[in-house]
PDB file of C-alpha atoms and ligand atoms in Angstrom:
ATOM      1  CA  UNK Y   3       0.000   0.000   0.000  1.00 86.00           C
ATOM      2  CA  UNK Y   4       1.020   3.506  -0.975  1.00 95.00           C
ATOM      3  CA  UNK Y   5       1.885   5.547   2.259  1.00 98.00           C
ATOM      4  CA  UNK Y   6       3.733   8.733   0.829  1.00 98.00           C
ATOM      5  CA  UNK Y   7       1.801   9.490  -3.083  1.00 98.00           C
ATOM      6  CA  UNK Y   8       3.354  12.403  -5.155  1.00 98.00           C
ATOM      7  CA  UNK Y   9       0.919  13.540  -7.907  1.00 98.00           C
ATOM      8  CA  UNK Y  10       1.888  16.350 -11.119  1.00 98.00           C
ATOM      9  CA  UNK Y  11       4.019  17.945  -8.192  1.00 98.00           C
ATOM     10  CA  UNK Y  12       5.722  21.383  -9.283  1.00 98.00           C
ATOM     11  CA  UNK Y  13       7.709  23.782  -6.687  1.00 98.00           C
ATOM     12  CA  UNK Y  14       9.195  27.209  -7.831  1.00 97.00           C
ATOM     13  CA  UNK Y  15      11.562  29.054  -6.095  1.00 96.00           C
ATOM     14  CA  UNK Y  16      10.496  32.286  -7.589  1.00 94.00           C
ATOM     15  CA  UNK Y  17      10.934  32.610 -11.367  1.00 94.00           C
ATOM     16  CA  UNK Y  18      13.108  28.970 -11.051  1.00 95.00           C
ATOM     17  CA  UNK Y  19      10.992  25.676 -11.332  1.00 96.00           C
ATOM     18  CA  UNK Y  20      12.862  23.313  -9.358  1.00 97.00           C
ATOM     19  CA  UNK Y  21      10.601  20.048  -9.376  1.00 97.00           C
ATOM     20  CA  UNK Y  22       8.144  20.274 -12.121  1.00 97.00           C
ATOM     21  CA  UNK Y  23       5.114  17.576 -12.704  1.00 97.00           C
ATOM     22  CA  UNK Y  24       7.156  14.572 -10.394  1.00 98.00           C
ATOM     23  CA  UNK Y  25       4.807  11.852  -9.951  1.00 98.00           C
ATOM     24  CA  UNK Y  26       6.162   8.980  -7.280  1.00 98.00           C
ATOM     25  CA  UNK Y  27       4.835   7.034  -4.508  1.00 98.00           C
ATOM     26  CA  UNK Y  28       6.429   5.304  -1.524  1.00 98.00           C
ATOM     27  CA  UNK Y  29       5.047   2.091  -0.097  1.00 98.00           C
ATOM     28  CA  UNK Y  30       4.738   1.310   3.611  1.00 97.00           C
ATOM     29  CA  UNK Y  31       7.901  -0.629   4.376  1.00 97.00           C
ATOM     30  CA  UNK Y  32      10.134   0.404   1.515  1.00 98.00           C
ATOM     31  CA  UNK Y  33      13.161   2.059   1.148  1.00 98.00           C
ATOM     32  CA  UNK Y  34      13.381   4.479  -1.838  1.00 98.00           C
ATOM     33  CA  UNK Y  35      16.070   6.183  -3.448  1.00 97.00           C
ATOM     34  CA  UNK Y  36      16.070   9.385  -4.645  1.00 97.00           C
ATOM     35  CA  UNK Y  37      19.498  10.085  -7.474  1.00 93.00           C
ATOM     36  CA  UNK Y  38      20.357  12.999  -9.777  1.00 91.00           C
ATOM     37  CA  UNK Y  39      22.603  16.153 -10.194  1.00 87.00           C
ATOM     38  CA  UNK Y  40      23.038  18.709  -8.037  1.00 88.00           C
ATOM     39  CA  UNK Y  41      20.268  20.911  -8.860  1.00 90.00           C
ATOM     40  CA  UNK Y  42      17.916  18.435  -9.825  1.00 93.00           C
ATOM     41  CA  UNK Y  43      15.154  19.211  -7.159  1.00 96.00           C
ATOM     42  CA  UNK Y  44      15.578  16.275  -4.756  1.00 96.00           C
ATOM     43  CA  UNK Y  45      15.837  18.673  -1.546  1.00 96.00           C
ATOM     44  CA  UNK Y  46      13.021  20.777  -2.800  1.00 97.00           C
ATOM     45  CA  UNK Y  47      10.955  17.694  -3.201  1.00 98.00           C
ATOM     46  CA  UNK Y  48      11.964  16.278   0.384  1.00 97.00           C
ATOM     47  CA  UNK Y  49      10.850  19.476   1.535  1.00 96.00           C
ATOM     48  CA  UNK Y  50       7.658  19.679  -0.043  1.00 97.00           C
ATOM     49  CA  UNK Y  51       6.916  16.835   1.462  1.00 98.00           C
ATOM     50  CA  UNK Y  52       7.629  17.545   4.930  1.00 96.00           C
ATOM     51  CA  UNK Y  53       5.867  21.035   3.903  1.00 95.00           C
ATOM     52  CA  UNK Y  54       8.515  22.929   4.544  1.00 94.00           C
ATOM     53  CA  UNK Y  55       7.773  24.474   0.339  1.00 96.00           C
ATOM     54  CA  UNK Y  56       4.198  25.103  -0.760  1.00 94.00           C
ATOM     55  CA  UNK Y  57       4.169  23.418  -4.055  1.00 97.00           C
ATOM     56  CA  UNK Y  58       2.713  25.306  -7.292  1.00 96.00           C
ATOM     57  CA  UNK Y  59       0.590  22.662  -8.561  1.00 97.00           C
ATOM     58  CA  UNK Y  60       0.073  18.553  -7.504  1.00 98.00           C
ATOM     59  CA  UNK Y  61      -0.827  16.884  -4.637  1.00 97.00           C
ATOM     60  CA  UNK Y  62       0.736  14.653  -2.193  1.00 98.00           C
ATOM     61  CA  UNK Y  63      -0.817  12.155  -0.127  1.00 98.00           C
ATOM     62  CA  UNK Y  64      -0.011  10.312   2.813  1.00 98.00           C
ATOM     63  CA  UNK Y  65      -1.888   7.360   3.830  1.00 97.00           C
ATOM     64  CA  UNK Y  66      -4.704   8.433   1.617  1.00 96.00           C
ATOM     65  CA  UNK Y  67      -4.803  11.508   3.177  1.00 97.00           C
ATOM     66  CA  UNK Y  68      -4.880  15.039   1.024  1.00 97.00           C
ATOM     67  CA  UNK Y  69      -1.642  16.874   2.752  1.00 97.00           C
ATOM     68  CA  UNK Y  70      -0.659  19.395   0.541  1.00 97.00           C
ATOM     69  CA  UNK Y  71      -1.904  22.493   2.485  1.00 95.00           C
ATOM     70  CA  UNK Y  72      -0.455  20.944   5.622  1.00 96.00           C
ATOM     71  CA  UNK Y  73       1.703  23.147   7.943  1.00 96.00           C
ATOM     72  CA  UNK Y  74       4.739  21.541   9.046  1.00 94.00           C
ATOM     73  CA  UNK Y  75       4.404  20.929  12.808  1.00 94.00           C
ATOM     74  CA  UNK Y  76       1.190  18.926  11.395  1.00 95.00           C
ATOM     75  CA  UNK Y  77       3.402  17.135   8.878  1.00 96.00           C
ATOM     76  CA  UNK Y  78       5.827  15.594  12.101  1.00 95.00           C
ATOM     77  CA  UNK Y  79       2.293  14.903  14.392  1.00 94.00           C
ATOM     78  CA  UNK Y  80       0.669  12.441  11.435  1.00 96.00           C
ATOM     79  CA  UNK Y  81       4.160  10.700  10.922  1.00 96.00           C
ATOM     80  CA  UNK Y  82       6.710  12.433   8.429  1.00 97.00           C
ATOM     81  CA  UNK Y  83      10.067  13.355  10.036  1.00 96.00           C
ATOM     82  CA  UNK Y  84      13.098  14.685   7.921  1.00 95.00           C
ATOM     83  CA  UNK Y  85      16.892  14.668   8.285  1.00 94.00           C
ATOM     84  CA  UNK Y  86      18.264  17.465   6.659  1.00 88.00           C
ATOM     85  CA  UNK Y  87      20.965  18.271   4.138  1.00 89.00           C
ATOM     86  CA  UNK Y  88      23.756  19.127   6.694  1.00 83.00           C
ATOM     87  CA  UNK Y  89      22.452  17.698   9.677  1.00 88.00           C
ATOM     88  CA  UNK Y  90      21.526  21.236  10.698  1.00 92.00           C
ATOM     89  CA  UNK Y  91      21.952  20.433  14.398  1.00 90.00           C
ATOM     90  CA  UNK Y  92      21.795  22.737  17.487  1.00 90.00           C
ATOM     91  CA  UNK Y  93      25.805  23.410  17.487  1.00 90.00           C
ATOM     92  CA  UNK Y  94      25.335  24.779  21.220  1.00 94.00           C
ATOM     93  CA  UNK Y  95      23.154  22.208  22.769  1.00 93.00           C
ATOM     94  CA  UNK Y  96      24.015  19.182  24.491  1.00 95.00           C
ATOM     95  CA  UNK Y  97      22.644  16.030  22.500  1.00 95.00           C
ATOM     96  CA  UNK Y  98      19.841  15.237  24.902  1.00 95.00           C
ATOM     97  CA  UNK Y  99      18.451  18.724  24.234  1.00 94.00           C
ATOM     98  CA  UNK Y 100      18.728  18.418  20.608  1.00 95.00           C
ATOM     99  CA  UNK Y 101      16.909  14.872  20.807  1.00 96.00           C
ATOM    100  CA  UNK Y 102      14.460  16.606  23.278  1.00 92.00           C
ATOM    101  CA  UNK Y 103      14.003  19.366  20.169  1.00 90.00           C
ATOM    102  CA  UNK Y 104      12.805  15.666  17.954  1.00 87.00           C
ATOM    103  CA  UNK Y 105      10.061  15.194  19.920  1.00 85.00           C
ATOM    104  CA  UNK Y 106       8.424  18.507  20.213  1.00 83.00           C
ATOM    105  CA  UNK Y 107       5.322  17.372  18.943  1.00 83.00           C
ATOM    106  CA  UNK Y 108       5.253  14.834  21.853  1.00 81.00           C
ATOM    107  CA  UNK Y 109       2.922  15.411  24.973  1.00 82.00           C
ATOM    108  CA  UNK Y 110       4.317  12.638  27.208  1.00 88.00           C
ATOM    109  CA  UNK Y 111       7.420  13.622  28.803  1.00 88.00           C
ATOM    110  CA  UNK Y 112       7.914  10.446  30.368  1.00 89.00           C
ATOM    111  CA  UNK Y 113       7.400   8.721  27.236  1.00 90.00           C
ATOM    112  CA  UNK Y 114       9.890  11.340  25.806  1.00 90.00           C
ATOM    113  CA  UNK Y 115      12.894  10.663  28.057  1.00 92.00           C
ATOM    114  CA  UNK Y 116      12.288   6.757  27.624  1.00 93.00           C
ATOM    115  CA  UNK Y 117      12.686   7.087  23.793  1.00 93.00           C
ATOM    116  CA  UNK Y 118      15.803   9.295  24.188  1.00 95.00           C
ATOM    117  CA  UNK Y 119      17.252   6.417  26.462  1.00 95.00           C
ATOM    118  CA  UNK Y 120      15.967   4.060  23.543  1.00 93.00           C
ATOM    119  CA  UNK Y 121      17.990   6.325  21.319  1.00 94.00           C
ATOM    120  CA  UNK Y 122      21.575   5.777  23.262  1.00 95.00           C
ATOM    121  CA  UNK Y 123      20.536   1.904  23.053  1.00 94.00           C
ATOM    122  CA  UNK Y 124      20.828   2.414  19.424  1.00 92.00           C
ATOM    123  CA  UNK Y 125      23.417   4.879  18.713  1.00 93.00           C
ATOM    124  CA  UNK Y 126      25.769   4.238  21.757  1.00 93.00           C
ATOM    125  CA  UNK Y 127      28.268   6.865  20.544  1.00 92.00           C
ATOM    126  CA  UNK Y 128      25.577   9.617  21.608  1.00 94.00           C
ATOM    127  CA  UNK Y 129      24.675   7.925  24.585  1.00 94.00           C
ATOM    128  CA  UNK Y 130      28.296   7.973  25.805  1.00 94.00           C
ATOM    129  CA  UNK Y 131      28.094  11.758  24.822  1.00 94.00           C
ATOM    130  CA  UNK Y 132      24.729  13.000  26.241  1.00 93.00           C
ATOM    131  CA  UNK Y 133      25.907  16.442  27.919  1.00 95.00           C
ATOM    132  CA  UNK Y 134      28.424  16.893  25.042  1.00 95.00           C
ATOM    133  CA  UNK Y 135      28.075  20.215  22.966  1.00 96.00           C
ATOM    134  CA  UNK Y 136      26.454  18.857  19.485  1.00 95.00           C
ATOM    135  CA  UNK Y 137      28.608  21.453  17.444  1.00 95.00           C
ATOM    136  CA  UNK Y 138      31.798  19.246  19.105  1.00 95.00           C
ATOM    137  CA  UNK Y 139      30.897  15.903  17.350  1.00 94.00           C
ATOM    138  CA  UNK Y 140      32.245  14.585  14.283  1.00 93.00           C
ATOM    139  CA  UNK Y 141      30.140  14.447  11.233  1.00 93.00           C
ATOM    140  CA  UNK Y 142      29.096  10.930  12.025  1.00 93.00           C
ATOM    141  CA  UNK Y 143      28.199  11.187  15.283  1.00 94.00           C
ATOM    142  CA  UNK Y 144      26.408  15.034  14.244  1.00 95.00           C
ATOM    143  CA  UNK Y 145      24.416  12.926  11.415  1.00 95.00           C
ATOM    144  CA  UNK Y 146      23.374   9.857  13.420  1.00 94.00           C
ATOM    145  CA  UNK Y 147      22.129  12.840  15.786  1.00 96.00           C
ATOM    146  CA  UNK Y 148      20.205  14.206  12.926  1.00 96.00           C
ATOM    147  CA  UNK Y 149      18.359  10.919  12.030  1.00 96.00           C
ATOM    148  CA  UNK Y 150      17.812  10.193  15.713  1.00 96.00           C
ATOM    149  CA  UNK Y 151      16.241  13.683  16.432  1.00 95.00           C
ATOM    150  CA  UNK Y 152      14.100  13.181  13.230  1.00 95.00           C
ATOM    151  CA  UNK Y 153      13.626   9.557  15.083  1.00 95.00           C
ATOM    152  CA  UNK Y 154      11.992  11.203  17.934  1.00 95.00           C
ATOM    153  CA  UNK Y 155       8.905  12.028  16.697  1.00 94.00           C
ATOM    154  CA  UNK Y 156       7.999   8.047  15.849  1.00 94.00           C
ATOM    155  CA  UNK Y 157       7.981   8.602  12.286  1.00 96.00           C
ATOM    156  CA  UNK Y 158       6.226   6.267   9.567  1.00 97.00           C
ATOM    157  CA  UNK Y 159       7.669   7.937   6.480  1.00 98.00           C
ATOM    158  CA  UNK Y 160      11.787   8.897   7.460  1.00 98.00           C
ATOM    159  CA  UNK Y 161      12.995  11.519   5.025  1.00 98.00           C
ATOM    160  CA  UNK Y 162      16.789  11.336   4.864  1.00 97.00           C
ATOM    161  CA  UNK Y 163      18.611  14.270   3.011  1.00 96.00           C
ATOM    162  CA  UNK Y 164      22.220  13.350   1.584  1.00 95.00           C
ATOM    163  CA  UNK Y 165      23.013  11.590   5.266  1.00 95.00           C
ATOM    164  CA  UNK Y 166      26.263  10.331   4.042  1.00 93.00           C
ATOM    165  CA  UNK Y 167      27.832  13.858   2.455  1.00 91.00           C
ATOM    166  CA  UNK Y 168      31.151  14.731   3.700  1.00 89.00           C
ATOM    167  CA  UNK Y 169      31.590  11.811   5.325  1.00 92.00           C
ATOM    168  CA  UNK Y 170      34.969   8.765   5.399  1.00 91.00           C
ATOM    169  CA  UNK Y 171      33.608   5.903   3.310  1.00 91.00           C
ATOM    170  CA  UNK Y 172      33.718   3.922   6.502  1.00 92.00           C
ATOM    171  CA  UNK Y 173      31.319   5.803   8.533  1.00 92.00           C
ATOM    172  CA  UNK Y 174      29.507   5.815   5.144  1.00 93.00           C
ATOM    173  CA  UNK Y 175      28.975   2.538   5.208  1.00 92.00           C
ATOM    174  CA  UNK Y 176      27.689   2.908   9.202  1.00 91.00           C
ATOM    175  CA  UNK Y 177      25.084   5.267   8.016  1.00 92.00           C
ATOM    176  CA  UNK Y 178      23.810   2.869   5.154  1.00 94.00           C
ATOM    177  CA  UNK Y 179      23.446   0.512   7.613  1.00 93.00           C
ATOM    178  CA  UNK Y 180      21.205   2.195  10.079  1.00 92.00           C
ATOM    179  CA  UNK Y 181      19.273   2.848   7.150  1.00 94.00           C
ATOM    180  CA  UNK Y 182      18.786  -0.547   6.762  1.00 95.00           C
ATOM    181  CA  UNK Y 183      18.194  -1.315  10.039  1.00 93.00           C
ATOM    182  CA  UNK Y 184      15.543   1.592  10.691  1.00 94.00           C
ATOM    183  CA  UNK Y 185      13.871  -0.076   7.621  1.00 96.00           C
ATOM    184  CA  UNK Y 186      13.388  -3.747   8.493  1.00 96.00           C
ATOM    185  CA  UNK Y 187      12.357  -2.130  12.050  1.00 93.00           C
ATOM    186  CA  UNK Y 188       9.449  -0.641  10.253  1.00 95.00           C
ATOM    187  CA  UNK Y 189      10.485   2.337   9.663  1.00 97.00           C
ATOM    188  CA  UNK Y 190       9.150   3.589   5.181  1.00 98.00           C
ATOM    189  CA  UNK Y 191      12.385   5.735   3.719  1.00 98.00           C
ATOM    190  CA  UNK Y 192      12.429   7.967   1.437  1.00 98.00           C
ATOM    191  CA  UNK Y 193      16.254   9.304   0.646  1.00 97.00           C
ATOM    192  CA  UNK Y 194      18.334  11.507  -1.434  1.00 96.00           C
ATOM    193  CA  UNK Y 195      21.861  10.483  -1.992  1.00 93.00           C
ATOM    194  CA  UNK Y 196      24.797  11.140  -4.019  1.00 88.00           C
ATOM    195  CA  UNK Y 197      25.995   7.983  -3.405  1.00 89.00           C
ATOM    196  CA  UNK Y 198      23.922   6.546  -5.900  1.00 90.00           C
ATOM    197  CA  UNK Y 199      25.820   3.051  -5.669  1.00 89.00           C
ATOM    198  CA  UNK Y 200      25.418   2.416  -2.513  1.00 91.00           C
ATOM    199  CA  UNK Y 201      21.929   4.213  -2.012  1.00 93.00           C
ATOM    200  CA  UNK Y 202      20.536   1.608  -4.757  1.00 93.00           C
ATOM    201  CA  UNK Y 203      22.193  -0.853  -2.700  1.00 93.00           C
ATOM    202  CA  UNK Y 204      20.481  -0.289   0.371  1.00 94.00           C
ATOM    203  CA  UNK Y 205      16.726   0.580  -1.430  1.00 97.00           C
ATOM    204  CA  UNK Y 206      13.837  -1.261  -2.697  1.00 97.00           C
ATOM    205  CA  UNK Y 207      13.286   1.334  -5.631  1.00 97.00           C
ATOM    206  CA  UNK Y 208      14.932   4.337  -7.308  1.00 97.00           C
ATOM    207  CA  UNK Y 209      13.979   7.613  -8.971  1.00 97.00           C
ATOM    208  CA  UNK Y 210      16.068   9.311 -10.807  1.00 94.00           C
ATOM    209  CA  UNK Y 211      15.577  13.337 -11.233  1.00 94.00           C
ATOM    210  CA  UNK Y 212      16.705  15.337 -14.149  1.00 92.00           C
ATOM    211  CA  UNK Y 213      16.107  19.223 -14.064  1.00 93.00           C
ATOM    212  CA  UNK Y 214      13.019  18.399 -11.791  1.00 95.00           C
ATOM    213  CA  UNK Y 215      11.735  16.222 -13.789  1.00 95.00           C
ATOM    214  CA  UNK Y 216      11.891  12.560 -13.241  1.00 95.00           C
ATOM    215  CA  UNK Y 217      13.038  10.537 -16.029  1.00 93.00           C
ATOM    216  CA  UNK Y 218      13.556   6.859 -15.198  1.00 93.00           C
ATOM    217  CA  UNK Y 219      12.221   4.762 -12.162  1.00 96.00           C
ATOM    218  CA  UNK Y 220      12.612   1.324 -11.182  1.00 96.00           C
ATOM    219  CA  UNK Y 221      13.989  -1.365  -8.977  1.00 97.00           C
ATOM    220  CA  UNK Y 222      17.167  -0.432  -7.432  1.00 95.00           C
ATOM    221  CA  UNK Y 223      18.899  -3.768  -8.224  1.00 94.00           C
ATOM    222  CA  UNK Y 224      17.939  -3.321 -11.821  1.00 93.00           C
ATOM    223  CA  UNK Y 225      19.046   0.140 -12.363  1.00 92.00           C
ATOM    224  CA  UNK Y 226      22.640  -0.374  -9.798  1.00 88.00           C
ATOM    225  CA  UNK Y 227      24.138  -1.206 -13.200  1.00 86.00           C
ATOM    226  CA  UNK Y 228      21.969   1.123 -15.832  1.00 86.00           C
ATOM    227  CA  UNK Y 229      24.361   3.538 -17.385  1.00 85.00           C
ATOM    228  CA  UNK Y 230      21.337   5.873 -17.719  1.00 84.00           C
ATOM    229  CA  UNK Y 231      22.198   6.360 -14.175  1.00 82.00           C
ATOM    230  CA  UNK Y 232      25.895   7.500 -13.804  1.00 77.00           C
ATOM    231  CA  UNK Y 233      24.857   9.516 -17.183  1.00 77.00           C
ATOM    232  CA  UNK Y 234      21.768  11.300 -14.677  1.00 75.00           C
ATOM    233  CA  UNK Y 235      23.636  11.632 -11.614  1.00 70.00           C
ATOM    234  CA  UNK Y 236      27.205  13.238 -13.577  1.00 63.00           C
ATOM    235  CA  UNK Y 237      24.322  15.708 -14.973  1.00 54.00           C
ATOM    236  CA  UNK Y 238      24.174  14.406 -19.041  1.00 46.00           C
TER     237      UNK Y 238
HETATM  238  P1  LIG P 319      21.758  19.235  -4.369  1.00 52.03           P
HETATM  239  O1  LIG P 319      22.208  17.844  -4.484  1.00 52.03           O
HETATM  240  O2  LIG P 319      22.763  20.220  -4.882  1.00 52.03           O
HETATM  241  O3  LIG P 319      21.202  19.598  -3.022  1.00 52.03           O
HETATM  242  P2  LIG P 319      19.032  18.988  -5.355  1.00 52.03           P
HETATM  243  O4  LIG P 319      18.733  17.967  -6.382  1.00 52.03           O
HETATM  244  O5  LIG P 319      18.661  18.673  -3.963  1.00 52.03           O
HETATM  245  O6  LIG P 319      20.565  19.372  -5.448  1.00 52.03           O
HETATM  246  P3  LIG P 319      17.486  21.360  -5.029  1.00 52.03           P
HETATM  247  O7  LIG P 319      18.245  21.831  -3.840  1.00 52.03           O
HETATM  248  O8  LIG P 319      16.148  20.809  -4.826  1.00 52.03           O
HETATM  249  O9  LIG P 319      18.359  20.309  -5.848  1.00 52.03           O
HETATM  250  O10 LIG P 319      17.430  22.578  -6.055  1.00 52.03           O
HETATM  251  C1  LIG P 319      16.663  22.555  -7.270  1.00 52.03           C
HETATM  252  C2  LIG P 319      16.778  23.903  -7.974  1.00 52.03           C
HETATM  253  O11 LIG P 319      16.196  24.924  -7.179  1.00 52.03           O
HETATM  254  C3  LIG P 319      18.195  24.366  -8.250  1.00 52.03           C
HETATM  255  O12 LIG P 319      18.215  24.965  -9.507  1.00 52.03           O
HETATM  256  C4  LIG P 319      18.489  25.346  -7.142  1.00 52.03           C
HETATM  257  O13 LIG P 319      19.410  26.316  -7.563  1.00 52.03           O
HETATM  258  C5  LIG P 319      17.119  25.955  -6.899  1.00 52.03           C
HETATM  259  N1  LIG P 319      16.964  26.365  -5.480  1.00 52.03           N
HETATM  260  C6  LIG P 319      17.072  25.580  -4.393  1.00 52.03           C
HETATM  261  N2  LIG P 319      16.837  26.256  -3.255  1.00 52.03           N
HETATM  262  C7  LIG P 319      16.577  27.530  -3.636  1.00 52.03           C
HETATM  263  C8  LIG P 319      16.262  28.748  -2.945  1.00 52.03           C
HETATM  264  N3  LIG P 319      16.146  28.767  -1.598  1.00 52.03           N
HETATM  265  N4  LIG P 319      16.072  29.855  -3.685  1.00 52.03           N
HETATM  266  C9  LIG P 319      16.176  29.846  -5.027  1.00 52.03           C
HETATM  267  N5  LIG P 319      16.462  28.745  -5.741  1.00 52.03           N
HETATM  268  C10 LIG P 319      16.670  27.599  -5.076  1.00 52.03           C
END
């Protein structure tokens, strides 16, 4: 069953159409990819989903449900969490307070603090690191932050922006797989990589953007060896 569907969907930045007419759908339990130059409109679609953008024309749908006109803090209530491009965590606050920040849509705070001890289960490297300063972490430990603040909220539908940029292929291969793990814990993905390899790797399906358009989809396994890909994602 479809949880996240993406219909005609078309988001300007001013005069600049950055996704124009993308139609794509997520089922419950997969893991899709997202692949394409830089500029291609993957972040602007991410964002459109979590409705960060308002999108010119198109709907999107999740779980059936019309979402389009949805403000954000609404978005993170009914299930869609992101992990930005960047990590974009609180430099000056300690880890618990920027997992804390997660689950602002939360009204249990007991429930709260037993999910951010859940958290250290899984990512021990925070746990060890609780009062720490988020801005001193390396940029593994600051992007398995990211995905466990987005974690917080008890997601259905993660939305993981470029989590492996900037990092040493071995953490790289850490992040991929938690991704894999948060998947076959339940958890639907949608992600945008550069690392289209290993992205289609660790993915049930890929799209693959072009100038906001989308111009190919299919199963990841099928398309890991499609030149049409490296020819997309080096931008034609
Ligand atoms: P990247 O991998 O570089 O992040 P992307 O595929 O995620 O690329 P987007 O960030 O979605 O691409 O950008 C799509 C287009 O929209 C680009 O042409 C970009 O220059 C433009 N764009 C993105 N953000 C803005 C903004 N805030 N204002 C104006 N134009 C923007």
């Amino acid at each position: 069953m479809a949880l996240l569907e993406i219909e005609d969907l078309s988001v300007n930045y001013g005069a600049i159409q950055a996704v124009r007419g993308l139609t794509l759908e997520v089922n419950e339990g997969e893991v899709v990819t997202l692949i394409g130059a830089n500029g291609a409109g993957k972040t602007t679609t991410l964002r459109a989903v979590s409705r960060i953008l308002r999108p010119v024309t198109g709907r999107i749908l999740f779980g059936g449900r019309d979402i389009t006109r949805l403000p954000p803090a609404e978005a993170v209530k009914i299930g869609i969490a992101q992990s930005p491009e960047g990590r974009q965590v609180l430099a000056r606050q300690s880890i618990q307070d920027n997992l804390e920040l997660g689950a602002f849509t939360r009204s249990s705070r007991a429930e709260m603090r037993a999910d951010i001890e859940k958290m250290f289960g899984r990512f021990p490297r925070l746990g060890e690191r609780r009062t720490q300063l988020a801005g001193t972490l390396s940029g593994g430990e600051q992007q398995m932050l990211a995905i466990a603040r987005a974690l917080m909220s008890r997601p259905k539908l993660l939305l993981l922006d470029e989590p492996s940029l900037g990092l040493a292929p071995i953490i790289v291969r850490e992040i991929f797989a938690i991704v894999r793990e948060l998947n076959e814990q339940g958890v639907t993905i949608l992600l945008v990589e550069q690392n289209a390899k290993l992205a289609m790797q660790s993915s049930h399906r890929t799209y693959v953007l072009e100038a906001g358009q989308m111009t190919f989809n299919g199963n990841s396994a099928d398309l890991v060896s499609d030149e049409r890909v490296l020819h997309a994602y080096l931008g034609g």
